[in-house]
PDB file of C-alpha atoms in Angstrom:
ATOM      1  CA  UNK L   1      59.922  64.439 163.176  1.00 56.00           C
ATOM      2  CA  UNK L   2      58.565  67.760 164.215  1.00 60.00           C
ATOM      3  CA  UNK L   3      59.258  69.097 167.730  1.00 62.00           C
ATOM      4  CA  UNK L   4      56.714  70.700 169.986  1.00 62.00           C
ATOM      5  CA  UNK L   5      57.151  74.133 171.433  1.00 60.00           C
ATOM      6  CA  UNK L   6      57.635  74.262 174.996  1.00 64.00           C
ATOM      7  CA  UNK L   7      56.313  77.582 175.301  1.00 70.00           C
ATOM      8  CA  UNK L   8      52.452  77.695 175.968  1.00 76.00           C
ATOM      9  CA  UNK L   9      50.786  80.495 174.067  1.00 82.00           C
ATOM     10  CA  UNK L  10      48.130  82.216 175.378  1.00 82.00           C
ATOM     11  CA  UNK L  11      44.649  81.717 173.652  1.00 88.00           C
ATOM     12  CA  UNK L  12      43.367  84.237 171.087  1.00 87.00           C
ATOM     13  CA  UNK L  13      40.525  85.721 173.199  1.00 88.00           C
ATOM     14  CA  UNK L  14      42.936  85.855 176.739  1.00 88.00           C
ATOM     15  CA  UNK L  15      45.141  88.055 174.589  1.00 87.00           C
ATOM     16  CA  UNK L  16      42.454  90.235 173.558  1.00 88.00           C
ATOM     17  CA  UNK L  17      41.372  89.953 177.427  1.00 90.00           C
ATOM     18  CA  UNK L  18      44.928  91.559 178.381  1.00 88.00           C
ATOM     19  CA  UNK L  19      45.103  93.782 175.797  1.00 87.00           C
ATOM     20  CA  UNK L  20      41.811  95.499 176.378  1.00 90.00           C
ATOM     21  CA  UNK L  21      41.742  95.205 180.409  1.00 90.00           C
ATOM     22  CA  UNK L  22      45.106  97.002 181.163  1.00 88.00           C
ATOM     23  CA  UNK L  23      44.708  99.056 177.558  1.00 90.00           C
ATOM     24  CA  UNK L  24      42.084 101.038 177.802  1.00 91.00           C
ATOM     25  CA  UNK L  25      42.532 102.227 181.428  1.00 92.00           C
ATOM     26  CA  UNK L  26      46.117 103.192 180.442  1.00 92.00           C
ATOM     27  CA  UNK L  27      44.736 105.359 177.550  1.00 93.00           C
ATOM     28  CA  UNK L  28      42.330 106.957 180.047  1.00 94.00           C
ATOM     29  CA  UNK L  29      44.872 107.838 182.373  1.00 95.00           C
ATOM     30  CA  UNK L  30      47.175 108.935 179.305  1.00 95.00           C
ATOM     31  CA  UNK L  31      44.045 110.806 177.836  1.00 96.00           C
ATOM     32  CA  UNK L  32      43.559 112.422 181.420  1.00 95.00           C
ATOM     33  CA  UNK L  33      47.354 113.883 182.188  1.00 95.00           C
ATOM     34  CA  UNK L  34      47.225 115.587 179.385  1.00 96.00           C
ATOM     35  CA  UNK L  35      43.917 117.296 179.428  1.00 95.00           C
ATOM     36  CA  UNK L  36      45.386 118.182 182.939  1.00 95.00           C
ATOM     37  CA  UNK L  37      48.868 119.076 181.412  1.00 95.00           C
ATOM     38  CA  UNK L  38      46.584 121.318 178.968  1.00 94.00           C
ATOM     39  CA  UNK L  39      44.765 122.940 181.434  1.00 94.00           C
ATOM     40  CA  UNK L  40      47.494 123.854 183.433  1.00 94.00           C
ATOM     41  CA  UNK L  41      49.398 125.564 180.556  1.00 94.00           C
ATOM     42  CA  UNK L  42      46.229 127.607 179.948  1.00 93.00           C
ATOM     43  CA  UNK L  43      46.041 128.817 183.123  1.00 92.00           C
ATOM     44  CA  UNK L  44      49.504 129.915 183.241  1.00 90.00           C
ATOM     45  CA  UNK L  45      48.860 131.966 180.331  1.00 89.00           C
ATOM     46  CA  UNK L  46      45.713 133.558 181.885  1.00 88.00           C
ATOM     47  CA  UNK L  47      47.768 134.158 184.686  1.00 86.00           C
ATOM     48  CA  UNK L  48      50.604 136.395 182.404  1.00 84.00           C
ATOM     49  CA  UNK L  49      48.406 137.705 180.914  1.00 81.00           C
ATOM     50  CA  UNK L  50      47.074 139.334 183.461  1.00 78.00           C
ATOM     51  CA  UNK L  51      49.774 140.095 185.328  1.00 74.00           C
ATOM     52  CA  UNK L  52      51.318 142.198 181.968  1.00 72.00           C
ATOM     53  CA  UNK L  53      47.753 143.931 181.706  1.00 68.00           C
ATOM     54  CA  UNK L  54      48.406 144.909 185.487  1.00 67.00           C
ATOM     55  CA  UNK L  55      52.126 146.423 184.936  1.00 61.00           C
ATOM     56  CA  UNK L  56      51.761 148.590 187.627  1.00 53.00           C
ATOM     57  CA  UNK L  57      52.592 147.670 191.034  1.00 52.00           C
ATOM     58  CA  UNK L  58      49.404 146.607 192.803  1.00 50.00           C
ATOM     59  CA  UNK L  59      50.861 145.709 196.262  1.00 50.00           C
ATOM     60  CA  UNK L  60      51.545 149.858 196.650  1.00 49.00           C
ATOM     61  CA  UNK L  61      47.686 150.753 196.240  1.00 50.00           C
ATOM     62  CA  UNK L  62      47.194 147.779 198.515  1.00 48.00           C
ATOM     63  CA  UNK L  63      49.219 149.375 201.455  1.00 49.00           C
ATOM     64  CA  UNK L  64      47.660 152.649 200.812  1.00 48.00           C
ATOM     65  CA  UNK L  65      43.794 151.035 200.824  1.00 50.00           C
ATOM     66  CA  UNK L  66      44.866 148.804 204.234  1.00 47.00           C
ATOM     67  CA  UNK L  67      46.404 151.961 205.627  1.00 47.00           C
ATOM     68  CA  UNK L  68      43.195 154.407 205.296  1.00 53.00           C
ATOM     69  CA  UNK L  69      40.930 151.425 206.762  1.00 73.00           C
ATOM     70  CA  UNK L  70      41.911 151.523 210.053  1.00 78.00           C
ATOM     71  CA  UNK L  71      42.470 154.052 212.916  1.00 82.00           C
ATOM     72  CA  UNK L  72      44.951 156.669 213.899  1.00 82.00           C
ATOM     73  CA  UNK L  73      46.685 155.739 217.292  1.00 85.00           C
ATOM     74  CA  UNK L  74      44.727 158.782 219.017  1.00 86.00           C
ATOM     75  CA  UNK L  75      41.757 157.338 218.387  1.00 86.00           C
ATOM     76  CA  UNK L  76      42.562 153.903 219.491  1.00 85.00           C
ATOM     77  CA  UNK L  77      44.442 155.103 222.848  1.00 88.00           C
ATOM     78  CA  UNK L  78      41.109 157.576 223.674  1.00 89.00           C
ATOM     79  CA  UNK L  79      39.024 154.256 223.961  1.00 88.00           C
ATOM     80  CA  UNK L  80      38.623 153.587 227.900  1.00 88.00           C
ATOM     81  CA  UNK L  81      40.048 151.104 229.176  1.00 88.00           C
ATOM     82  CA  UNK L  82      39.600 148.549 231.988  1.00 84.00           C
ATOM     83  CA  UNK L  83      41.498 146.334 234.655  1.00 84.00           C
ATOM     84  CA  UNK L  84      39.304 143.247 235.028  1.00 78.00           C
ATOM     85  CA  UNK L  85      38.869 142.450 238.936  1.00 75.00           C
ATOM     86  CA  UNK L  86      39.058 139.332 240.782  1.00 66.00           C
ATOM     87  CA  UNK L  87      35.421 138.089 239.971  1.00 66.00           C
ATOM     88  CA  UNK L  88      36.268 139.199 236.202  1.00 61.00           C
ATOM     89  CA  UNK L  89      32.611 139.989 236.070  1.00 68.00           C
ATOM     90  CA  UNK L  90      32.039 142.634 233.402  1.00 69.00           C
ATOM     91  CA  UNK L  91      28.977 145.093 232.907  1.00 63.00           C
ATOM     92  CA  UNK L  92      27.820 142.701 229.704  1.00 63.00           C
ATOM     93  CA  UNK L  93      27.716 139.367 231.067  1.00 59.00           C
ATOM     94  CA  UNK L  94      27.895 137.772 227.835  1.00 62.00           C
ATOM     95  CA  UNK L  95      31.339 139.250 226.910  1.00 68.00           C
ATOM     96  CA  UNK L  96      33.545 136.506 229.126  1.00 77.00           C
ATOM     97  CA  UNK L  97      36.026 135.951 226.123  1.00 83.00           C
ATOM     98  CA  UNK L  98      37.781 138.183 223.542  1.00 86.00           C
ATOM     99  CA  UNK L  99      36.377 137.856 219.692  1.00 85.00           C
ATOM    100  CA  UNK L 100      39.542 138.388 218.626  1.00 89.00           C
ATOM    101  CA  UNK L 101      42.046 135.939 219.826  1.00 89.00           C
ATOM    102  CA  UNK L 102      38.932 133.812 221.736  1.00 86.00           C
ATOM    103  CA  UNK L 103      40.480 133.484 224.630  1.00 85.00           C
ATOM    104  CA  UNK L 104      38.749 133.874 228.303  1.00 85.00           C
ATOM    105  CA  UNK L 105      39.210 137.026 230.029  1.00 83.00           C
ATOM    106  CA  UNK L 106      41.274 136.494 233.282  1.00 83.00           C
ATOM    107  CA  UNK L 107      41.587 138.467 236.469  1.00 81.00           C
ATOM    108  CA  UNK L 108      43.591 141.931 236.492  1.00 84.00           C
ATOM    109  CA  UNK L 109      43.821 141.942 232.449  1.00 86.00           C
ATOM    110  CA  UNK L 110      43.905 145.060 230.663  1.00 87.00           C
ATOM    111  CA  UNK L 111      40.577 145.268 228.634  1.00 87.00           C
ATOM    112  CA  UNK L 112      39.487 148.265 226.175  1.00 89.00           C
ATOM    113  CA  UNK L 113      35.860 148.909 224.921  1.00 86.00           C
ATOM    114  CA  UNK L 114      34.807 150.767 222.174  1.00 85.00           C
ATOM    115  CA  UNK L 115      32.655 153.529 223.414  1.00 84.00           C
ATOM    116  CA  UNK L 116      29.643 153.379 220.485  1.00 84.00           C
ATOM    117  CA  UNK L 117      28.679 149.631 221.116  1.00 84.00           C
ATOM    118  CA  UNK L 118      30.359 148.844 224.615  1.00 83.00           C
ATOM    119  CA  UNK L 119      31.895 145.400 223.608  1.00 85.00           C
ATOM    120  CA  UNK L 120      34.850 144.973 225.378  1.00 86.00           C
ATOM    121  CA  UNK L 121      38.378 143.105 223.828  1.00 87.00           C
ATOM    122  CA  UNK L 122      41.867 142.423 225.398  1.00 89.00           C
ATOM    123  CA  UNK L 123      43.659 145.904 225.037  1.00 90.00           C
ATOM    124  CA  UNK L 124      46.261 144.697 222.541  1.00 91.00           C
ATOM    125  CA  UNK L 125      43.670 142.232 220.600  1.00 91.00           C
ATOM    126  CA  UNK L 126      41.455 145.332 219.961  1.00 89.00           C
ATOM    127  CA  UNK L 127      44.242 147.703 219.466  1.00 89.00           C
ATOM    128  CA  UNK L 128      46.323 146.139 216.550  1.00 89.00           C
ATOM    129  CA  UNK L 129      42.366 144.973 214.725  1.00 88.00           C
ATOM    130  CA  UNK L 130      41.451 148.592 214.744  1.00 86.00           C
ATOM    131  CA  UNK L 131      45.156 149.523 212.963  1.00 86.00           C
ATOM    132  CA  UNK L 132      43.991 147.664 210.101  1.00 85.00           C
ATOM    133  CA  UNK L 133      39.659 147.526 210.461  1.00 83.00           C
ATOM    134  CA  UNK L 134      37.975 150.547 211.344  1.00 81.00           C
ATOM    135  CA  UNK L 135      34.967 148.671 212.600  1.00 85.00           C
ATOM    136  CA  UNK L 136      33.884 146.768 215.522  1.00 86.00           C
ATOM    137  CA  UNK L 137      34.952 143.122 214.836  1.00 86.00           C
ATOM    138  CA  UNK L 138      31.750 142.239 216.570  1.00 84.00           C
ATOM    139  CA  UNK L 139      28.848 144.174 215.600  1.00 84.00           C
ATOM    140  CA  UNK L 140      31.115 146.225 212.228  1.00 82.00           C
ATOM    141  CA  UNK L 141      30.024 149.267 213.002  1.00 78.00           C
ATOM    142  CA  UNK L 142      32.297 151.877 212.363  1.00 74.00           C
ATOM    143  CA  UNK L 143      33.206 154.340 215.704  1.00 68.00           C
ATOM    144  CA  UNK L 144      32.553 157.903 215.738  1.00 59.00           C
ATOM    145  CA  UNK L 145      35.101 160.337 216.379  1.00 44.00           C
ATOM    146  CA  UNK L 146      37.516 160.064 219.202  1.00 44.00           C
ATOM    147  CA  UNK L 147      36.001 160.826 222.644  1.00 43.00           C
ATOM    148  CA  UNK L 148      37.239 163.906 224.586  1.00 41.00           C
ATOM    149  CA  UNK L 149      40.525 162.589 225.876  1.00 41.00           C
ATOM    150  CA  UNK L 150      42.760 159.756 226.694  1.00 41.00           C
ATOM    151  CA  UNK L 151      42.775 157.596 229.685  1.00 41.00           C
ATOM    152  CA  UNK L 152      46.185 157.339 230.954  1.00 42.00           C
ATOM    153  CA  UNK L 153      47.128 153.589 231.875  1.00 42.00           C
ATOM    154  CA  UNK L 154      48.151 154.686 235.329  1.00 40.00           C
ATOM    155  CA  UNK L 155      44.522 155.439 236.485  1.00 42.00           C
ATOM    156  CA  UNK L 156      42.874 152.710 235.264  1.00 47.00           C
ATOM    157  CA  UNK L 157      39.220 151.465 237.171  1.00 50.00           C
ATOM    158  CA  UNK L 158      39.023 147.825 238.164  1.00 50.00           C
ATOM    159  CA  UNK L 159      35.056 146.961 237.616  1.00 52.00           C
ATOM    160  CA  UNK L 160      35.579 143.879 240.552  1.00 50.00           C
ATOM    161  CA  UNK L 161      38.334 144.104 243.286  1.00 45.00           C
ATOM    162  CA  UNK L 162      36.632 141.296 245.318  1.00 43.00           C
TER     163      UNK L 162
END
């Protein structure tokens, strides 16, 4: 008497049907982390190697280049500047809001203008972008020397007191 398995076994072609449906995409995805792995390793070694052909300290020549771009504080305190009235009209209608931090100009703010173009920018938004840029952050071009001499903050004009 021969006894029967209880087990069923799986046909011939369903294993071949398992095998092949969850096989190959696993060998892609194998196949693809380590092309990825590979890549990433080369990289790293691009990156050392450029950082030993660069030995010397970039980030100093960096400071240096930053520092000569913008513009001595004498220059940026001889800009005029302005106290922006009630009507906060100014005399370019189309500057109503600061390029710098875009944000609306509101009544008895402190504006500044730089004389060569005449666009006007909150007095602390202009003054720290001309520490680092030399140049208009709206039209890039680069102001002449400083005018004659300082306006003192006291003193300042409002364009609107309505």
């Amino acid at each position: 008497m021969r006894r029967r398995n209880p087990v069923r076994r799986l046909p011939r072609g369903a294993k071949y049907a398992v095998i092949i449906g969850g096989g190959v995409p696993g060998l892609l995805c194998l196949i693809g982390l380590i092309c990825y792995g590979c890549r990433r390793m080369k990289l790293a070694r691009q990156q050392r190697r450029i950082d030993s052909e660069l030995a010397v300290p970039t980030f100093d020549r960096q400071l240096v280049f930053r520092a000569n771009m913008g513009l001595d504080v004498s220059t940026i305190e001889s800009y005029p500047k302005t106290v922006l009235g009630q009507s906060r009209r100014l005399p370019n209608p189309v500057d109503n809001m600061c390029s710098i931090c875009l944000s609306d100009y509101q009544s008895q703010e402190t504006l500044k203008s730089i004389p060569e173009c005449n666009h006007y920018f909150h007095a602390n938004c202009i003054d720290e972008w001309l520490k680092l840029n030399g140049t208009c952050p709206l039209c890039r071009n680069s102001p002449d020397a400083p005018s004659s001499t300082p306006t003192p903050t006291s003193s300042l004009p409002a364009l609107d007191n309505q």
